[in-house]
C-alpha cells in the first residue's frame, strides 16, 4: 500500500464516516431529546435514496430532485410522529422498538410496491461528475469531496444550533427535564414534532446525497441502521459529539477493514463496539 | 407480578394444549390431505413458542429488552448442524448437552458484555451482538456462508440397541417438541416462583432498591441471560431439525424482531402468553401470506395496532377481560405501576 492509495482510503473512510454521522445525528437527536428509539430510521434513509432516484428520472435533474424530495421527507416525518409516536413517549422502550419495527415492515413493503425489487443507481450529477487526478494512475471523485463538504457543513450547523441558539437551549433543556420546560410555557409537543421531522429529514437527506455513490436496493436501510446503532453505542447515546467521533471511527474501521483484513471486514465494527462496551459501557462521550 | 392468575387461564391453556396434543385424532377430518402440512406448521409453532417463552424471561421477568435473541436460536441450530456427522445420525444424548453447553458459554460471554449496559443501550448492544454473529456465520466457509448447512439426519434417541424415539417420524417429532415445550413451561413457572425468580421480579420493579438491599443484581441478570439463551438454543436446535437446515437468516435481527412481536402479541411477563403469541403470530402470518403478496404491510400494521391498542397482549385479555377489568389484579398493578410496589422479596427470605 503506497502513500497515495493510503490517502485515498483515508478520504473514503472520512467520507463514509461523515455520511454515517449525518444519519446517526438524526437518530441521536430523536433519542437524546425525545427518548424515542426509532428503528425505522434506516428505512427513511432508503426512502430518501429512492425518492431522489424517482424524482431525478421524472424531473431530469438531480439537484431539482433533492429540492423537491426534502420537503416530502419532512412531511413524512411529521405524519409518522403525529400518527404513531404520540402515545409512545411515556411507554417503555420495548413498545417503541416494536412499533417502529412494524413501521419498517410497512415502509419496506410500500417501497417494494412503488419501486419494485430491482437495484437502481443515480448518475453522479454535474458539475461534480469529474475526478481529481492524484497521481498518474490514481483519481478521486469530486462528488465524494463535495459530499464531505456538505456533511461537514451540516455537522457545523447542527453543532451551532444546539450550542448557540435559543432553540438549542430549549432542546437541551427538554432533553434533561421535559416537564420543567413545559412549565416554562414552551410547547414541547410542537418541539418534539419539529425534532422528529428534522431527524427524519437528516437521514433522508443523507440517503439522497449518497444515492449517486451507492446502489439503491430494497433493504438498504436495514444495514445502515445497525451500523448507526453501533456508532451511537460507541459514541454514547444522546451525544452529538459522540455520534461524530463514533461515525468517523466506524467509517475508518470499515473502509480500512475491507482493504486490510477482508475476511474480518464485516465483523470489525462489532469487535470495536465490544471493546468499547468492555471499557466504557456508556459509550466514549457519555 | 406473575403470581396469581384467574382460574380461566389454567382452563384455557389446558384446553388448548389438549386440542394441540390430540391433533392427529381430529386433524385429518378437518384438514383432509393438508394434514401433514398443518402438522408441520403446528410443530414449528410449538418450537417458536419455546423460543418466545425464553425471551419472556428476559423481557417480561427481568425487564431486559433484547433485540438480539435470535443469536441463541442460531447457536442451537448451527451447533446441531456443525456437530452432526454427515452420513449418519448424531445421538441426542450428547447433542442436547452439547447445544446447552455451547449456548451457555456464548450467553455467558455475550451476557458479561451486554449486562453492563442499561435500557436503550442494552437494546442496541444486543442487536449489535446478534448482527456480529450473523456476519460471522454468513461469511464463514465452515458454516456454509449464506447458504447455511443441511442436516441430513435428525439425532437418534436410542438406549442400547433399541430406539426410544424415532424423531424422523413427523408425528413423534411433534410430540417430542410439545413435550419439551411443556417441560420448558413448567420449568419457567418453577423458576419465576422460586427465590431466584422473585429477585428477578424485584430487579424488574426497581433495580436500585435491590442493590441497596445487598443483591448483586448483575449476577442475577447474567444467570437469567444464560438460562434464556440456553432455552432459545434448544428451540433453535429443534427448528433446525424441523427445517432440515441451519441458515444465517435464523440469527438475523429480523428474527429477533419477530420473536419480540410474538411476545408482545401474546403478553409479556406471563410465561403462558408467549405461547399464545407464537401461535397467533404464525396463524396470522399464514392467513396474510394467503391474502396478498404484500403481507408484510398487514403484519406491520397488526404489530402497530397491537402496540397501540393491546399492550398487554392476548394474555392481558384473558387475565383481565375488558368487561370486568376493574376487579382484576392486573388493573391494580397498572394503577400502582408508578408507585414502588410492596416488597414481596422479604417475605420469602425468612
Coordinates of C-alpha atoms in Angstrom, one line a residue:
Chain A
X1 CA 0.0 0.0 0.0
X2 CA 1.7 3.2 -1.2
X3 CA 1.0 6.6 0.2
X4 CA -1.4 7.8 -2.5
X5 CA -3.5 4.6 -2.1
X6 CA -3.5 5.1 1.7
X7 CA -4.6 8.7 1.2
X8 CA -7.5 7.6 -1.0
X9 CA -8.6 5.1 1.6
X10 CA -8.3 7.8 4.3
X11 CA -10.6 10.1 2.3
X12 CA -13.0 7.3 1.6
X13 CA -13.2 6.4 5.3
X14 CA -13.7 10.1 6.2
X15 CA -16.4 10.5 3.6
X16 CA -18.2 7.3 4.8
X17 CA -17.8 8.4 8.4
X18 CA -19.2 11.8 7.7
X19 CA -22.2 10.3 6.0
X20 CA -22.7 8.0 8.9
X21 CA -22.6 11.0 11.2
X22 CA -25.4 12.6 9.2
X23 CA -27.6 9.6 9.7
X24 CA -26.6 8.9 13.3
X25 CA -27.1 12.5 14.3
X26 CA -30.8 12.2 13.4
X27 CA -31.0 9.0 15.5
X28 CA -29.2 10.7 18.4
X29 CA -31.4 13.8 18.2
X30 CA -34.6 11.7 18.3
X31 CA -33.3 9.5 21.1
X32 CA -31.5 12.0 23.2
X33 CA -34.2 14.6 23.3
X34 CA -37.5 12.6 22.8
X35 CA -36.3 9.4 24.4
X36 CA -37.7 7.5 21.4
X37 CA -35.7 4.6 19.8
X38 CA -36.5 4.7 16.2
X39 CA -35.8 1.5 14.3
X40 CA -37.5 3.0 11.2
X41 CA -34.6 5.4 10.9
X42 CA -32.8 3.3 8.3
X43 CA -35.9 2.9 6.3
X44 CA -36.1 6.7 6.0
X45 CA -32.6 6.6 4.6
X46 CA -33.7 4.2 2.0
X47 CA -36.8 6.3 1.2
X48 CA -34.5 9.3 0.7
X49 CA -32.4 7.4 -1.9
X50 CA -35.5 6.1 -3.7
X51 CA -37.2 9.5 -3.7
X52 CA -34.2 11.1 -5.4
X53 CA -33.9 8.2 -7.9
X54 CA -37.5 8.5 -8.8
X55 CA -37.6 12.3 -9.0
X56 CA -34.3 12.5 -11.0
X57 CA -36.0 10.3 -13.6
X58 CA -39.1 12.5 -13.6
X59 CA -37.6 15.9 -13.4
X60 CA -34.4 15.1 -15.3
X61 CA -32.2 16.9 -12.8
X62 CA -30.6 15.6 -9.6
X63 CA -30.5 19.0 -7.8
X64 CA -34.1 19.7 -8.6
X65 CA -35.0 16.2 -7.3
X66 CA -33.3 17.0 -4.0
X67 CA -35.1 20.3 -3.6
X68 CA -38.5 18.5 -4.1
X69 CA -37.6 15.4 -2.0
X70 CA -36.5 17.2 1.2
X71 CA -40.0 18.7 1.9
X72 CA -41.5 15.3 1.2
X73 CA -39.2 13.7 3.8
X74 CA -40.1 16.4 6.3
X75 CA -43.8 15.8 5.7
X76 CA -43.3 12.0 6.1
X77 CA -41.6 12.7 9.5
X78 CA -44.5 14.9 10.5
X79 CA -47.1 12.3 9.6
X80 CA -45.3 9.4 11.4
X81 CA -44.8 11.5 14.5
X82 CA -48.4 12.7 14.7
X83 CA -49.9 9.3 13.8
X84 CA -47.9 6.9 15.8
X85 CA -45.4 8.2 18.3
X86 CA -47.8 10.4 20.3
X87 CA -48.8 7.5 22.6
X88 CA -45.2 6.2 23.0
X89 CA -43.4 8.9 24.9
X90 CA -44.4 7.6 28.3
X91 CA -44.2 4.0 27.4
X92 CA -41.4 1.5 27.7
X93 CA -38.7 1.3 25.1
X94 CA -40.0 -2.2 24.2
X95 CA -43.1 -0.7 22.7
X96 CA -41.1 1.9 20.7
X97 CA -38.9 -0.9 19.3
X98 CA -42.0 -2.9 18.3
X99 CA -43.9 -0.1 16.8
X100 CA -41.0 1.2 14.8
X101 CA -40.2 -2.4 13.8
X102 CA -43.8 -2.6 12.4
X103 CA -43.1 0.6 10.6
X104 CA -40.1 -0.9 8.9
X105 CA -42.2 -3.8 7.6
X106 CA -44.8 -1.3 6.2
X107 CA -42.3 1.1 4.7
X108 CA -40.1 -1.6 3.1
X109 CA -43.2 -3.2 1.6
X110 CA -44.6 0.2 0.3
X111 CA -41.2 0.7 -1.3
X112 CA -41.5 -2.6 -3.0
X113 CA -45.0 -1.8 -4.3
X114 CA -43.9 1.6 -5.6
X115 CA -40.4 0.9 -6.9
X116 CA -40.2 -2.9 -7.1
X117 CA -37.4 -5.2 -6.0
X118 CA -34.8 -4.1 -8.6
X119 CA -31.5 -2.5 -7.9
X120 CA -31.1 1.1 -9.3
X121 CA -28.5 3.8 -9.5
X122 CA -28.3 7.5 -9.9
X123 CA -25.8 9.2 -12.2
X124 CA -23.3 11.5 -10.5
X125 CA -24.7 15.0 -11.1
X126 CA -22.8 17.7 -12.9
X127 CA -20.8 19.7 -12.2
X128 CA -19.3 17.1 -9.9
X129 CA -19.1 14.2 -12.3
X130 CA -15.4 14.5 -12.8
X131 CA -12.4 13.2 -11.0
X132 CA -9.3 14.7 -9.4
X133 CA -6.0 13.4 -10.7
X134 CA -4.0 12.5 -7.6
X135 CA -1.1 10.6 -9.2
X136 CA -0.5 9.3 -12.7
X137 CA -2.9 6.3 -12.1
X138 CA -5.0 7.4 -9.1
X139 CA -8.1 9.5 -9.3
X140 CA -10.5 10.8 -6.8
X141 CA -14.2 11.5 -7.4
X142 CA -15.0 15.2 -7.0
X143 CA -18.5 14.3 -5.8
X144 CA -17.1 12.5 -2.8
X145 CA -15.3 15.6 -1.9
X146 CA -18.4 17.6 -2.3
X147 CA -20.3 15.1 -0.1
X148 CA -17.7 15.5 2.6
X149 CA -18.1 19.3 2.4
X150 CA -21.9 19.1 2.7
X151 CA -21.7 16.7 5.7
X152 CA -19.2 18.9 7.5
X153 CA -21.2 22.0 6.9
X154 CA -24.3 20.3 8.2
X155 CA -22.4 19.0 11.2
X156 CA -21.3 22.6 11.9
X157 CA -24.9 23.8 11.6
X158 CA -26.2 21.2 14.0
X159 CA -23.5 22.0 16.5
X160 CA -24.2 25.7 16.2
X161 CA -27.9 25.3 16.6
X162 CA -27.6 23.1 19.7
X163 CA -24.8 25.1 21.3
X164 CA -25.5 28.7 20.5
X165 CA -29.2 29.3 19.7
X166 CA -32.3 29.8 21.8
X167 CA -33.8 26.7 20.1
X168 CA -30.7 24.8 21.1
X169 CA -31.1 25.8 24.7
X170 CA -34.7 24.6 24.7
X171 CA -33.8 21.4 23.0
X172 CA -31.1 20.7 25.6
X173 CA -33.4 21.6 28.4
X174 CA -36.1 19.4 27.0
X175 CA -33.8 16.5 27.0
X176 CA -33.0 17.0 30.7
X177 CA -36.4 17.7 32.0
X178 CA -39.4 17.8 29.8
X179 CA -41.9 18.8 32.4
X180 CA -39.9 21.8 33.5
X181 CA -39.6 23.1 30.0
X182 CA -43.3 22.6 29.6
X183 CA -43.9 24.5 32.8
X184 CA -41.9 27.5 31.4
X185 CA -44.6 27.8 28.7
X186 CA -42.8 26.1 25.8
X187 CA -44.9 23.9 23.7
X188 CA -42.9 20.7 24.0
X189 CA -45.4 18.8 21.8
X190 CA -44.6 21.0 18.9
X191 CA -40.9 20.9 19.7
X192 CA -40.9 17.1 19.6
X193 CA -42.7 17.1 16.2
X194 CA -40.1 19.5 14.9
X195 CA -37.2 17.5 16.2
X196 CA -38.6 14.2 14.8
X197 CA -39.1 15.7 11.4
X198 CA -35.7 17.2 11.5
X199 CA -34.2 13.8 12.4
X200 CA -36.1 12.1 9.6
X201 CA -35.1 14.8 7.2
X202 CA -31.4 14.5 8.1
X203 CA -31.3 10.7 7.4
X204 CA -33.5 11.0 4.3
X205 CA -31.2 13.8 3.0
X206 CA -28.2 11.5 3.7
X207 CA -29.9 8.9 1.6
X208 CA -30.4 11.5 -1.2
X209 CA -26.9 12.8 -1.5
X210 CA -25.4 9.3 -1.0
X211 CA -27.6 7.9 -3.9
X212 CA -25.1 8.7 -6.7
X213 CA -22.4 6.7 -4.8
X214 CA -24.4 3.8 -3.6
X215 CA -26.6 1.1 -5.2
X216 CA -30.2 1.8 -4.4
X217 CA -31.8 -1.5 -3.4
X218 CA -34.6 -2.8 -1.1
X219 CA -33.4 -3.3 2.5
X220 CA -30.5 -0.8 2.1
X221 CA -31.7 0.9 5.2
X222 CA -31.5 -2.1 7.5
X223 CA -27.8 -2.5 7.3
X224 CA -27.1 1.2 7.7
X225 CA -29.4 1.3 10.7
X226 CA -27.5 -1.3 12.5
X227 CA -24.2 0.4 11.7
X228 CA -25.6 3.6 13.1
X229 CA -26.6 1.8 16.2
X230 CA -23.0 0.7 16.6
X231 CA -22.0 4.3 16.1
X232 CA -24.4 5.6 18.7
X233 CA -23.4 2.8 21.2
X234 CA -19.7 3.7 20.8
X235 CA -20.2 7.4 20.9
X236 CA -22.6 7.5 23.8
X237 CA -26.4 8.0 23.5
X238 CA -27.7 11.5 23.0
X239 CA -24.3 12.9 22.5
X240 CA -23.9 14.7 19.1
X241 CA -20.1 14.9 19.7
X242 CA -20.1 11.1 20.4
X243 CA -22.0 10.5 17.2
X244 CA -19.5 12.5 15.2
X245 CA -16.4 10.7 16.5
X246 CA -18.1 7.3 16.6
X247 CA -19.1 7.8 13.0
X248 CA -15.6 8.8 11.9
X249 CA -14.1 5.8 13.8
X250 CA -16.5 3.3 12.3
X251 CA -16.2 4.9 8.8
X252 CA -12.4 4.4 9.0
X253 CA -12.6 1.0 10.5
X254 CA -15.0 -0.3 7.9
X255 CA -13.0 1.2 5.0
X256 CA -9.6 0.1 6.2
X257 CA -11.0 -3.2 7.4
X258 CA -12.2 -4.2 4.0
X259 CA -8.8 -3.3 2.5
X260 CA -6.5 -4.8 5.1
X261 CA -8.4 -7.8 6.5
X262 CA -11.2 -8.6 4.1
X263 CA -12.1 -11.8 5.9
X264 CA -13.0 -10.0 9.1
X265 CA -14.3 -6.8 7.5
X266 CA -17.9 -7.2 8.4
X267 CA -17.0 -8.0 12.0
X268 CA -14.6 -5.2 12.6
X269 CA -17.1 -2.6 13.7
X270 CA -18.7 -5.1 16.1
X271 CA -15.4 -6.0 17.6
X272 CA -14.7 -2.3 18.2
X273 CA -18.1 -2.0 19.8
X274 CA -17.4 -5.0 22.1
X275 CA -14.1 -3.4 23.1
X276 CA -15.8 -0.1 23.9
X277 CA -18.5 -1.7 25.9
X278 CA -15.9 -3.6 27.9
X279 CA -14.1 -0.3 28.8
X280 CA -16.9 2.2 28.8
X281 CA -20.3 0.7 28.9
X282 CA -22.0 4.1 28.4
X283 CA -20.0 5.0 25.3
X284 CA -17.0 7.1 24.8
X285 CA -18.6 10.5 25.2
X286 CA -21.5 9.9 27.6
Chain B
X1 CA -46.3 -9.6 39.2
X2 CA -46.9 -13.1 38.0
X3 CA -48.1 -15.0 40.9
X4 CA -51.8 -15.5 40.8
X5 CA -53.9 -15.7 37.7
X6 CA -57.6 -16.3 37.4
X7 CA -58.6 -20.0 37.1
X8 CA -59.7 -19.4 33.5
X9 CA -56.1 -19.1 32.4
X10 CA -55.3 -22.6 33.5
X11 CA -58.5 -23.9 32.0
X12 CA -57.9 -22.2 28.6
X13 CA -54.3 -23.3 28.5
X14 CA -55.1 -26.9 29.4
X15 CA -57.9 -27.0 26.8
X16 CA -55.6 -25.6 24.1
X17 CA -52.8 -28.0 25.0
X18 CA -55.2 -30.9 24.8
X19 CA -56.5 -29.6 21.4
X20 CA -53.0 -29.5 20.0
X21 CA -51.9 -32.7 21.6
X22 CA -54.7 -34.8 20.1
X23 CA -54.3 -33.1 16.7
X24 CA -53.6 -36.4 14.9
X25 CA -57.2 -37.5 16.0
X26 CA -59.1 -34.5 14.6
X27 CA -56.6 -33.1 12.2
X28 CA -57.4 -35.4 9.2
X29 CA -61.1 -34.8 9.5
X30 CA -60.7 -31.0 9.4
X31 CA -57.8 -30.5 7.0
X32 CA -58.1 -33.6 4.8
X33 CA -55.0 -34.2 2.7
X34 CA -53.4 -31.0 4.0
X35 CA -53.0 -32.6 7.4
X36 CA -49.2 -33.3 7.1
X37 CA -48.6 -29.7 6.2
X38 CA -50.6 -28.4 9.1
X39 CA -48.8 -30.8 11.5
X40 CA -45.5 -29.4 10.2
X41 CA -46.8 -25.9 10.9
X42 CA -48.0 -26.9 14.3
X43 CA -44.6 -28.4 15.2
X44 CA -43.0 -25.1 14.2
X45 CA -45.4 -23.1 16.3
X46 CA -44.6 -25.3 19.3
X47 CA -40.9 -24.7 18.7
X48 CA -41.4 -20.9 18.3
X49 CA -43.5 -20.9 21.5
X50 CA -40.5 -22.3 23.4
X51 CA -38.3 -19.6 21.7
X52 CA -40.7 -16.8 22.6
X53 CA -41.0 -18.1 26.2
X54 CA -37.3 -17.9 26.6
X55 CA -37.3 -14.3 25.6
X56 CA -40.1 -13.6 28.1
X57 CA -37.7 -14.5 30.9
X58 CA -35.5 -11.5 29.8
X59 CA -38.1 -9.0 28.7
X60 CA -41.0 -9.8 30.8
X61 CA -39.5 -11.1 34.0
X62 CA -36.2 -9.1 34.3
X63 CA -37.1 -6.2 32.1
X64 CA -34.2 -6.6 29.8
X65 CA -35.4 -5.8 26.2
X66 CA -33.1 -7.9 24.0
X67 CA -33.2 -7.3 20.3
X68 CA -30.6 -10.0 19.6
X69 CA -32.2 -13.1 21.0
X70 CA -32.1 -14.8 17.6
X71 CA -28.3 -15.2 18.2
X72 CA -29.0 -18.1 20.6
X73 CA -31.6 -19.6 18.3
X74 CA -28.9 -19.6 15.7
X75 CA -26.3 -21.0 18.1
X76 CA -28.6 -24.0 18.7
X77 CA -29.2 -24.6 15.0
X78 CA -25.6 -24.3 14.0
X79 CA -24.3 -26.4 16.9
X80 CA -26.5 -29.2 15.7
X81 CA -25.6 -28.7 12.0
X82 CA -21.8 -28.5 12.7
X83 CA -21.6 -31.3 15.2
X84 CA -23.8 -33.8 13.2
X85 CA -21.9 -36.4 11.3
X86 CA -22.5 -36.1 7.5
X87 CA -23.8 -39.6 6.7
X88 CA -25.4 -40.8 9.9
X89 CA -27.5 -39.5 12.8
X90 CA -25.9 -38.0 15.9
X91 CA -27.1 -39.1 19.2
X92 CA -29.4 -36.8 21.1
X93 CA -27.8 -38.0 24.4
X94 CA -24.7 -35.9 23.6
X95 CA -26.2 -33.5 21.2
X96 CA -28.5 -31.9 23.7
X97 CA -25.8 -31.4 26.4
X98 CA -23.5 -30.0 23.7
X99 CA -26.1 -27.5 22.5
X100 CA -26.8 -26.5 26.1
X101 CA -23.0 -26.1 26.8
X102 CA -22.3 -24.1 23.7
X103 CA -25.3 -21.8 24.3
X104 CA -24.4 -21.3 27.9
X105 CA -20.8 -20.3 27.2
X106 CA -21.9 -18.0 24.4
X107 CA -24.6 -16.4 26.5
X108 CA -22.2 -16.0 29.4
X109 CA -19.6 -14.2 27.3
X110 CA -22.2 -12.0 25.5
X111 CA -24.0 -11.5 28.7
X112 CA -20.9 -10.3 30.5
X113 CA -20.6 -7.5 28.0
X114 CA -24.3 -6.5 27.5
X115 CA -25.3 -6.7 31.1
X116 CA -23.0 -3.8 31.8
X117 CA -25.4 -1.6 29.7
X118 CA -28.8 -0.4 30.6
X119 CA -32.1 0.4 28.9
X120 CA -31.8 1.6 25.4
X121 CA -28.0 0.7 25.4
X122 CA -29.0 -2.9 26.2
X123 CA -31.3 -3.0 23.2
X124 CA -28.8 -1.6 20.9
X125 CA -25.9 -3.7 22.1
X126 CA -27.9 -6.9 22.0
X127 CA -28.9 -6.0 18.5
X128 CA -25.3 -5.4 17.5
X129 CA -24.0 -8.6 19.0
X130 CA -26.8 -10.5 17.2
X131 CA -25.6 -8.9 13.9
X132 CA -22.0 -9.7 14.8
X133 CA -22.8 -13.4 14.9
X134 CA -24.9 -13.0 11.8
X135 CA -22.0 -11.7 9.8
X136 CA -19.6 -14.2 11.4
X137 CA -21.7 -17.1 10.3
X138 CA -22.8 -15.8 6.9
X139 CA -19.2 -15.0 5.8
X140 CA -17.6 -18.2 7.2
X141 CA -16.7 -21.1 4.9
X142 CA -17.1 -23.7 7.6
X143 CA -20.7 -22.7 8.3
X144 CA -21.7 -22.8 4.7
X145 CA -21.8 -19.0 4.3
X146 CA -25.2 -17.5 3.2
X147 CA -26.4 -20.9 2.0
X148 CA -26.2 -22.4 5.5
X149 CA -25.8 -26.0 6.3
X150 CA -28.1 -29.0 5.7
X151 CA -28.9 -31.6 8.4
X152 CA -29.4 -34.9 6.7
X153 CA -30.4 -36.9 9.7
X154 CA -32.2 -36.0 12.9
X155 CA -30.4 -37.1 16.0
X156 CA -31.3 -40.6 17.2
X157 CA -32.6 -41.4 20.7
X158 CA -31.5 -44.9 21.5
X159 CA -31.0 -46.9 24.6
X160 CA -28.5 -49.7 23.9
X161 CA -29.8 -51.2 20.7
X162 CA -33.5 -50.1 21.0
X163 CA -34.8 -46.9 19.5
X164 CA -36.7 -45.0 22.1
X165 CA -37.9 -42.2 19.9
X166 CA -37.9 -42.0 16.1
X167 CA -37.5 -38.3 15.6
X168 CA -37.6 -38.6 11.8
X169 CA -41.2 -39.6 12.1
X170 CA -43.1 -36.3 11.9
X171 CA -45.6 -37.3 14.5
X172 CA -43.1 -38.5 17.0
X173 CA -41.1 -35.3 16.5
X174 CA -44.2 -33.2 17.0
X175 CA -44.8 -34.9 20.4
X176 CA -41.2 -34.6 21.3
X177 CA -41.3 -30.8 20.7
X178 CA -44.6 -30.5 22.5
X179 CA -43.2 -32.4 25.4
X180 CA -40.2 -30.1 25.6
X181 CA -42.5 -27.0 25.4
X182 CA -44.5 -28.3 28.4
X183 CA -41.3 -29.1 30.3
X184 CA -40.0 -25.7 29.5
X185 CA -43.2 -24.1 30.7
X186 CA -43.2 -26.0 34.0
X187 CA -39.5 -25.0 34.4
X188 CA -40.3 -21.4 33.8
X189 CA -43.2 -21.4 36.3
X190 CA -41.0 -23.1 38.9
X191 CA -38.2 -20.6 38.1
X192 CA -40.3 -17.5 38.4
X193 CA -41.9 -18.6 41.7
X194 CA -38.6 -19.6 43.2
X195 CA -36.4 -17.3 45.3
X196 CA -34.3 -16.6 42.2
X197 CA -37.4 -15.6 40.2
X198 CA -38.6 -13.3 43.0
X199 CA -35.2 -11.5 43.0
X200 CA -35.5 -11.1 39.2
X201 CA -39.0 -9.7 39.7
X202 CA -37.6 -7.3 42.2
X203 CA -34.9 -6.2 39.8
X204 CA -37.6 -5.6 37.2
X205 CA -39.5 -3.3 39.6
X206 CA -36.6 -1.4 41.0
X207 CA -33.0 -2.4 40.5
X208 CA -31.6 0.3 42.7
X209 CA -33.6 -0.9 45.6
X210 CA -32.5 -4.5 45.1
X211 CA -28.9 -3.3 45.1
X212 CA -29.5 -1.3 48.2
X213 CA -30.8 -4.5 49.8
X214 CA -27.5 -6.1 49.1
X215 CA -28.3 -8.1 46.0
X216 CA -25.6 -8.4 43.3
X217 CA -28.1 -7.7 40.6
X218 CA -25.7 -8.1 37.7
X219 CA -25.0 -11.7 38.7
X220 CA -28.8 -12.5 38.8
X221 CA -29.3 -10.8 35.4
X222 CA -26.4 -12.7 33.9
X223 CA -27.8 -16.0 35.1
X224 CA -31.2 -15.1 33.7
X225 CA -29.5 -14.2 30.4
X226 CA -27.7 -17.6 30.3
X227 CA -30.9 -19.5 31.1
X228 CA -32.8 -17.6 28.4
X229 CA -30.0 -18.2 25.9
X230 CA -30.0 -22.0 26.6
X231 CA -33.7 -22.3 26.2
X232 CA -33.6 -20.3 22.9
X233 CA -30.8 -22.6 21.7
X234 CA -32.8 -25.7 22.4
X235 CA -35.6 -24.1 20.4
X236 CA -33.1 -23.3 17.6
X237 CA -31.9 -26.9 17.6
X238 CA -35.4 -28.2 17.3
X239 CA -36.1 -25.7 14.5
X240 CA -33.1 -26.8 12.6
X241 CA -34.2 -30.4 12.9
X242 CA -37.7 -29.4 11.7
X243 CA -36.4 -27.5 8.7
X244 CA -33.5 -29.8 7.9
X245 CA -31.0 -26.9 7.7
X246 CA -29.4 -24.1 9.6
X247 CA -29.5 -20.7 7.8
X248 CA -28.0 -17.4 8.7
X249 CA -31.4 -15.8 8.4
X250 CA -32.4 -17.7 11.6
X251 CA -30.0 -15.5 13.6
X252 CA -30.5 -12.2 11.8
X253 CA -32.1 -9.2 13.5
X254 CA -35.4 -9.7 11.7
X255 CA -35.8 -13.0 13.6
X256 CA -35.1 -11.2 16.8
X257 CA -37.7 -8.6 15.9
X258 CA -40.3 -11.3 15.0
X259 CA -39.9 -13.2 18.3
X260 CA -40.3 -9.9 20.1
X261 CA -43.5 -9.4 18.2
X262 CA -44.8 -12.8 19.2
X263 CA -44.0 -11.9 22.7
X264 CA -45.9 -8.6 22.7
X265 CA -48.8 -10.2 20.8
X266 CA -49.1 -12.9 23.5
X267 CA -48.4 -10.7 26.5
X268 CA -45.1 -10.1 28.2
X269 CA -44.2 -11.3 31.7
X270 CA -46.9 -14.0 31.8
X271 CA -45.0 -17.1 30.5
X272 CA -48.2 -18.6 29.1
X273 CA -48.8 -15.5 27.0
X274 CA -45.7 -16.0 24.7
X275 CA -47.0 -19.5 23.8
X276 CA -50.3 -17.9 22.6
X277 CA -48.4 -15.2 20.9
X278 CA -46.2 -17.6 18.9
X279 CA -49.3 -19.5 17.7
X280 CA -51.3 -16.3 17.0
X281 CA -48.4 -14.8 15.0
X282 CA -47.8 -17.9 12.9
X283 CA -51.6 -18.2 12.2
X284 CA -51.8 -14.5 11.2
X285 CA -48.7 -14.9 9.0
X286 CA -50.3 -17.9 7.3
X287 CA -53.5 -16.0 6.7
X288 CA -51.8 -12.8 5.5
X289 CA -49.5 -14.7 3.1
X290 CA -52.5 -16.3 1.5
X291 CA -54.3 -12.9 1.2
X292 CA -51.6 -10.9 -0.5
X293 CA -48.0 -11.0 -1.6
X294 CA -47.7 -7.7 0.2
X295 CA -48.3 -9.4 3.5
X296 CA -45.6 -7.5 5.4
X297 CA -47.8 -4.5 5.3
X298 CA -50.6 -6.3 7.0
X299 CA -48.2 -7.8 9.5
X300 CA -46.6 -4.4 10.2
X301 CA -50.0 -2.8 10.8
X302 CA -51.0 -5.6 13.1
X303 CA -47.9 -5.0 15.2
X304 CA -48.5 -1.3 15.3
X305 CA -52.2 -1.8 16.2
X306 CA -51.3 -4.4 19.0
X307 CA -48.8 -2.0 20.5
X308 CA -51.3 0.9 20.4
X309 CA -54.4 -1.0 21.5
X310 CA -53.3 -4.2 23.2
X311 CA -50.1 -3.5 25.1
X312 CA -50.7 -6.5 27.4
X313 CA -51.4 -8.8 24.6
X314 CA -53.7 -11.8 24.4
X315 CA -52.7 -12.8 27.9
X316 CA -53.9 -9.4 29.1
X317 CA -57.3 -10.1 27.5
X318 CA -57.6 -13.4 29.3
X319 CA -56.4 -12.3 32.7
X320 CA -58.4 -9.1 32.6
X321 CA -61.2 -9.2 30.1
X322 CA -62.5 -5.7 29.1
X323 CA -65.9 -6.4 30.8
X324 CA -64.5 -6.9 34.3
X325 CA -61.2 -5.1 34.2
X326 CA -61.8 -3.1 37.5
X327 CA -61.7 -6.1 39.8
X328 CA -58.7 -7.9 38.5
X329 CA -55.2 -7.8 40.0
X330 CA -53.8 -6.6 36.6
X331 CA -55.7 -3.4 36.8
X332 CA -54.5 -2.8 40.3
X333 CA -51.0 -3.5 39.2
X334 CA -51.3 -1.0 36.3
X335 CA -52.6 1.7 38.7
X336 CA -49.7 1.0 41.1
X337 CA -47.1 1.0 38.4
X338 CA -45.7 4.4 39.3
X339 CA -45.6 3.7 43.0
X340 CA -43.0 1.4 44.4
X341 CA -44.8 -1.9 44.9
X342 CA -44.8 -3.6 48.3
X343 CA -41.7 -5.6 48.8
X344 CA -42.5 -9.2 48.1
X345 CA -39.0 -10.4 48.5
X346 CA -38.5 -10.1 52.2
X347 CA -41.4 -12.4 53.0
X348 CA -39.5 -15.2 51.4
X349 CA -36.2 -14.6 53.0
X350 CA -37.2 -15.6 56.5

